[in-house]
Tab-separated table of C-alpha atoms in Angstrom:
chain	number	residue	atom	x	y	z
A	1	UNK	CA	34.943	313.316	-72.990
A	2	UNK	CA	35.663	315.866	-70.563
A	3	UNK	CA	33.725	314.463	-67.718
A	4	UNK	CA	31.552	317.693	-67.453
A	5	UNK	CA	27.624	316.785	-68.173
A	6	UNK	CA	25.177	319.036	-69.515
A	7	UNK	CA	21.571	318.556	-69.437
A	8	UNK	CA	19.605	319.125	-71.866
A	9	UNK	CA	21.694	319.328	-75.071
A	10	UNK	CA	19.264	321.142	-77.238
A	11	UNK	CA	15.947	323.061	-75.567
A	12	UNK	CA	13.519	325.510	-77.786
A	13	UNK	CA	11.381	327.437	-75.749
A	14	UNK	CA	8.908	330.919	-76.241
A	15	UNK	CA	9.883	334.295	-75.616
A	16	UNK	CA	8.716	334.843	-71.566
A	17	UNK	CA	9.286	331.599	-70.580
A	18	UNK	CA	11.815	329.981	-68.203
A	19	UNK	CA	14.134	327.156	-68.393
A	20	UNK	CA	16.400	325.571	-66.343
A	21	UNK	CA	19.858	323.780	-67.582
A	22	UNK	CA	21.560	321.157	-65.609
A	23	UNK	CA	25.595	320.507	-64.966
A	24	UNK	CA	27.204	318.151	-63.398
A	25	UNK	CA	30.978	318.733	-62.418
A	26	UNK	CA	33.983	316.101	-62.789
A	27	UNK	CA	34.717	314.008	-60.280
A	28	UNK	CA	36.129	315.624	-57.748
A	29	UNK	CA	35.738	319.394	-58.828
A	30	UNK	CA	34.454	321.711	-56.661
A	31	UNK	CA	34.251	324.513	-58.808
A	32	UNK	CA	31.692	325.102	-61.503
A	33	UNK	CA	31.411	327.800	-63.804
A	34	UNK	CA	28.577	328.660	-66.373
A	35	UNK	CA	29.592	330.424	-70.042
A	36	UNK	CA	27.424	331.895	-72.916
A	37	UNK	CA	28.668	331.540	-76.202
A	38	UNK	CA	26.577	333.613	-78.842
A	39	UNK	CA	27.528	334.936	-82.111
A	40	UNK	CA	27.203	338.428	-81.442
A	41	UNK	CA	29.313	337.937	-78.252
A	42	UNK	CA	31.541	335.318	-77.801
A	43	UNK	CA	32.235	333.349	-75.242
A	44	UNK	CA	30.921	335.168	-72.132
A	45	UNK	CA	31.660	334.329	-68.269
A	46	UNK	CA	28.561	334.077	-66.400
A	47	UNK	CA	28.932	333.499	-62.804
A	48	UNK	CA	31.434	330.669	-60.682
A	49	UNK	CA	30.229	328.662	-57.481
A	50	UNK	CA	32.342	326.926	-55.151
A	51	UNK	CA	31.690	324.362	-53.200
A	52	UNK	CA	28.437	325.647	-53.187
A	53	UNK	CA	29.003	329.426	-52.643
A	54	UNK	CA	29.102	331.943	-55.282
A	55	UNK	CA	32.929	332.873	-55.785
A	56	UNK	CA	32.659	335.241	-59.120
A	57	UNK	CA	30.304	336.929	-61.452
A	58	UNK	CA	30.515	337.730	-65.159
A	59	UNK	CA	28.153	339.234	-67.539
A	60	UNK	CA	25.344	337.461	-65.675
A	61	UNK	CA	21.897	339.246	-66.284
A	62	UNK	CA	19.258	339.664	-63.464
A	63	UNK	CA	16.730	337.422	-65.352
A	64	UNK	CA	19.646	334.347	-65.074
A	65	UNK	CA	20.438	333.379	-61.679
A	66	UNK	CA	22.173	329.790	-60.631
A	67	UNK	CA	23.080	327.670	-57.932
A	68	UNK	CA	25.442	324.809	-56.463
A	69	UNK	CA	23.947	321.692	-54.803
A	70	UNK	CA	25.981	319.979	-51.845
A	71	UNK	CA	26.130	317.400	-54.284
A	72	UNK	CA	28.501	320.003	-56.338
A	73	UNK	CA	25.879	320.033	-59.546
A	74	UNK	CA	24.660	323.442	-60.715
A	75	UNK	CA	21.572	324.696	-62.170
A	76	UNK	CA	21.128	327.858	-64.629
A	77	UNK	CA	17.633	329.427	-64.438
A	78	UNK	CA	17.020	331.387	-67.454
A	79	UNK	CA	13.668	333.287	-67.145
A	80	UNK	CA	11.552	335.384	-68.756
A	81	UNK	CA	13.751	334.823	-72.163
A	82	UNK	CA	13.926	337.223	-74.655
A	83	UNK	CA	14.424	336.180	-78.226
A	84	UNK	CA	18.839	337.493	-77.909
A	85	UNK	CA	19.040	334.463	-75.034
A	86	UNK	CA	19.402	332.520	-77.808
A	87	UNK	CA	23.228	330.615	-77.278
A	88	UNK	CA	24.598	327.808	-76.706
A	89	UNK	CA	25.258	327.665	-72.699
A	90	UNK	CA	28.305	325.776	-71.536
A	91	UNK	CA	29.097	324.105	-68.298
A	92	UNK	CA	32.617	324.060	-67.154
A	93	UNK	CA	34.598	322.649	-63.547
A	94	UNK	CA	37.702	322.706	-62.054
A	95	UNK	CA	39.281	321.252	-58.624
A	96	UNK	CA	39.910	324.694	-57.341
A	97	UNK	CA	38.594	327.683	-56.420
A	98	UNK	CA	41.453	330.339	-57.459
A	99	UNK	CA	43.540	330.621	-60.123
A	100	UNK	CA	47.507	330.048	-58.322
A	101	UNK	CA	47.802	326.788	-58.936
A	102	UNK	CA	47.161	326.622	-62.580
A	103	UNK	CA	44.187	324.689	-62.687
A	104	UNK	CA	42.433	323.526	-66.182
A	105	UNK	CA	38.761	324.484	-66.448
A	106	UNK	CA	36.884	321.577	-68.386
A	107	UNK	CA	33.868	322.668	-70.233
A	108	UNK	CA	30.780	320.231	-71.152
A	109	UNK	CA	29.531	320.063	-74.545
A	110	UNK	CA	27.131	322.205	-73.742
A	111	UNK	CA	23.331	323.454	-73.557
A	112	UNK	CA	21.990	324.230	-77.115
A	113	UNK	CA	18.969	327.560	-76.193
A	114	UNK	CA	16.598	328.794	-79.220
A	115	UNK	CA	13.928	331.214	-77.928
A	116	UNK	CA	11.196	331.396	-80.302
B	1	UNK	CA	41.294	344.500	-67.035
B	2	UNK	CA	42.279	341.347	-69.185
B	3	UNK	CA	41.633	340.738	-72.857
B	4	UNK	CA	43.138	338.183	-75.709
B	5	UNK	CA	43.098	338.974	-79.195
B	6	UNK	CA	43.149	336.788	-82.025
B	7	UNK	CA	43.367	338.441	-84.705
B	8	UNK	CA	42.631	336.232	-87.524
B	9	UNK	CA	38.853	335.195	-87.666
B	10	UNK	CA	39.836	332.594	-90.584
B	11	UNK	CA	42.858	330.827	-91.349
B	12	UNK	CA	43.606	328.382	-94.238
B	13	UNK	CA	46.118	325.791	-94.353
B	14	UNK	CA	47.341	322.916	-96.838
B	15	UNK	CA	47.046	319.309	-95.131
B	16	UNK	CA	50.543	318.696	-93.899
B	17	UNK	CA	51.937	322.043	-93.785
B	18	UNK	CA	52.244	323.627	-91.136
B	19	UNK	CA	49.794	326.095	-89.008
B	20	UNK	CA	49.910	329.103	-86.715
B	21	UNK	CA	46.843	330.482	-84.849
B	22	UNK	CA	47.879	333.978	-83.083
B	23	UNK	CA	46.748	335.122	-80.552
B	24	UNK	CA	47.884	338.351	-78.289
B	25	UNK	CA	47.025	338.874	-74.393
B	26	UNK	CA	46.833	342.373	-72.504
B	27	UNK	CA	46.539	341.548	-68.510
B	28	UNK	CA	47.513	343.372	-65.295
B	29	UNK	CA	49.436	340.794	-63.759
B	30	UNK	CA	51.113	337.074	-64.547
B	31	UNK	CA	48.823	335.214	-66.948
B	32	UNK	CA	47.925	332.244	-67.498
B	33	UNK	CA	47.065	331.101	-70.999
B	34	UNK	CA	45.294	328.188	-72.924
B	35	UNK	CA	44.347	326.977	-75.377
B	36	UNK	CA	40.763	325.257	-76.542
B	37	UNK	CA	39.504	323.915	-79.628
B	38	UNK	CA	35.774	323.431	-80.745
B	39	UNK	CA	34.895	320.566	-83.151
B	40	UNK	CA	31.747	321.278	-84.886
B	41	UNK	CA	28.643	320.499	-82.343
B	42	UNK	CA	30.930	319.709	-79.767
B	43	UNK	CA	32.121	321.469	-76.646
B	44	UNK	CA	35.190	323.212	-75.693
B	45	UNK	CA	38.306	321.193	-75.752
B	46	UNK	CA	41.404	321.585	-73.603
B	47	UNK	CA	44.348	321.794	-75.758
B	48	UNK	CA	46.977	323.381	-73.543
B	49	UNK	CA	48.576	325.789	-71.180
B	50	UNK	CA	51.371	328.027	-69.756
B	51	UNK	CA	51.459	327.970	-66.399
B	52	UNK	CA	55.384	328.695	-65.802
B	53	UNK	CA	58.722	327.305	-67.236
B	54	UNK	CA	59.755	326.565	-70.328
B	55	UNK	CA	57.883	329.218	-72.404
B	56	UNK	CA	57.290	326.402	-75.224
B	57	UNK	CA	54.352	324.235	-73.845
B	58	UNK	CA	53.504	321.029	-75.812
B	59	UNK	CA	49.548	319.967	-75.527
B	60	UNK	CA	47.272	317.062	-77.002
B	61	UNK	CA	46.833	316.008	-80.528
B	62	UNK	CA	50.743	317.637	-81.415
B	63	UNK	CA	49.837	321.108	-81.017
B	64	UNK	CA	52.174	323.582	-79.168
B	65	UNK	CA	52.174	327.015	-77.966
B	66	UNK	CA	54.800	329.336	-77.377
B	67	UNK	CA	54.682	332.122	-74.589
B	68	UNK	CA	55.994	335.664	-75.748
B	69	UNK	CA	56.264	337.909	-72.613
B	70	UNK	CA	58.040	340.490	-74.446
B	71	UNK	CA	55.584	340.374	-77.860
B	72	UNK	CA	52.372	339.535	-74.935
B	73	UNK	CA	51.887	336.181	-77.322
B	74	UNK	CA	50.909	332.831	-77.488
B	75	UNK	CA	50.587	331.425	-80.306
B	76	UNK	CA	49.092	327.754	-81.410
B	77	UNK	CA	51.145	326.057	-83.427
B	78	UNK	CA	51.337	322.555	-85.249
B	79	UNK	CA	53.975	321.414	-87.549
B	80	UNK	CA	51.884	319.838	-90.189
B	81	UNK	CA	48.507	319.882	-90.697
B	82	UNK	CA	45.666	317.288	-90.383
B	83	UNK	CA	41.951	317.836	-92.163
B	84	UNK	CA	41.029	316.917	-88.810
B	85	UNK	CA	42.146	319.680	-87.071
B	86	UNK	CA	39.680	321.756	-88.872
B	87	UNK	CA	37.468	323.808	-86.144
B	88	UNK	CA	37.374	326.753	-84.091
B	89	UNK	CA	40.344	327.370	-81.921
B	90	UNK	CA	39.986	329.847	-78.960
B	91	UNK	CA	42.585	331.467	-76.970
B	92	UNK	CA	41.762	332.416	-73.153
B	93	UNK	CA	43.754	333.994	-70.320
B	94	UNK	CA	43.560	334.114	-66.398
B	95	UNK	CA	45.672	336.349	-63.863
B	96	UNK	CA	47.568	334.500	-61.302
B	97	UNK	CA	45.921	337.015	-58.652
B	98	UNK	CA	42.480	337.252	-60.333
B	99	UNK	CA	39.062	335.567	-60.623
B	100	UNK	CA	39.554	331.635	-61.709
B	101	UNK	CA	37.523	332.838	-64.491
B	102	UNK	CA	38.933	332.322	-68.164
B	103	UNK	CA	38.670	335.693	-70.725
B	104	UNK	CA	38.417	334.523	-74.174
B	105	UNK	CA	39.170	335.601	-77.479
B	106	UNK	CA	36.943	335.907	-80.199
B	107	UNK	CA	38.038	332.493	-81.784
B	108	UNK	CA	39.856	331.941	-84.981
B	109	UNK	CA	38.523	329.281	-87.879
B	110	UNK	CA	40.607	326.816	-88.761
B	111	UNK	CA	40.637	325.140	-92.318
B	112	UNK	CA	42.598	322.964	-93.352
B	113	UNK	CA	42.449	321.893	-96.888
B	114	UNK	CA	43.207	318.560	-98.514
């Protein structure tokens, strides 16, 4: 168990709709960072937040936007899903913002999408 | 611009002998490198990681990884094979003076075969 959360674990939804998926960070991580895995495209870097401020942004298209709380969880907002959103959407944190100090990134088990 | 490679999508094994997943970086600066593994319905695991130092860095369930600078390599290594350690094994690398985002490679299949 990593200590990341990931809420739901498996959604199915229609084309044009919107979801939203839910992450909680490890205790004490500040940093949270949303990934698409799909089979067409691997493991894709969406977009970081720390602390509550967007530090980086990936592949991350228009229709997806998310956000940190000042409790530190995150929310992705998926909308108006086309049936290609299909993935599984993973969750990860870390304790810092940058990269110098070597930090791990620890994913969640992630958020299972199926657009219908 | 930063990219791993693994180049084997599949890789078969005998139970107790032992295993190599490659995988090759390209990156414009230091890297950092890891290691995760993905059990079947399951998330990404952290494995290991080459920060700096000894250039052969031991991880969790007795894998290792050793960093090439010269060959740009780190390869996952285990020196005898478990049926258990059947799953997908991804490679990812971060710059020292980059984005604390991870680039991944495309994953390689482990099988290991009893």
């Amino acid at each position: 168990d990593s200590g990341v959360t990931q809420t739901p674990k498996h959604l199915i939804t229609a084309t044009g709709q919107r979801v939203t998926l839910r992450c909680s960070p490890r205790s004490g991580d500040l940093s949270v960072y949303w990934y698409q895995q799909s089979l067409d495209q691997g493991l894709q870097f969406l977009i970081q937040y720390y602390n509550g401020e967007e530090r980086a942004k990936g592949n991350i298209l228009e229709r997806f936007s998310a956000q940190q709380f000042p409790d530190l969880h995150s929310e992705l907002n998926l909308s108006s899903l086309e049936l290609g959103d299909s993935a599984l959407y993973f969750c990860a944190s870390s304790v810092t913002r940058d990269p110098g100090s070597g930090n791990t990134i620890y994913f969640g088990e992630g958020s299972w999408l199926t657009v219908v | 611009a930063q990219s791993v490679a693994q180049p084997e999508d599949q890789v078969n094994v005998a139970e107790g002998n032992p295993l190599t997943v490659k995988c090759t970086y390209s990156v414009s600066g230091n890297p950092y490198l890891f290691w995760y593994v993905q059990y079947p319905n399951r998330g990404l695991q952290f494995l290991l990681k080459y920060i700096t130092g000894d250039n052969l860095v031991k991880g969790s369930y007795g894998f290792e990884a050793e960093f090439n600078k010269s060959q740009t390599s780190f390869h996952l290594k285990k020196p005898s094979a478990l049926v258990s350690d059947s799953a997908l094994y991804f490679c990812a690398v971060r710059v020292i003076t980059g984005a604390n985002n991870l680039f991944f490679g495309t994953g390689t299949r482990l099988t290991v075969i009893p």
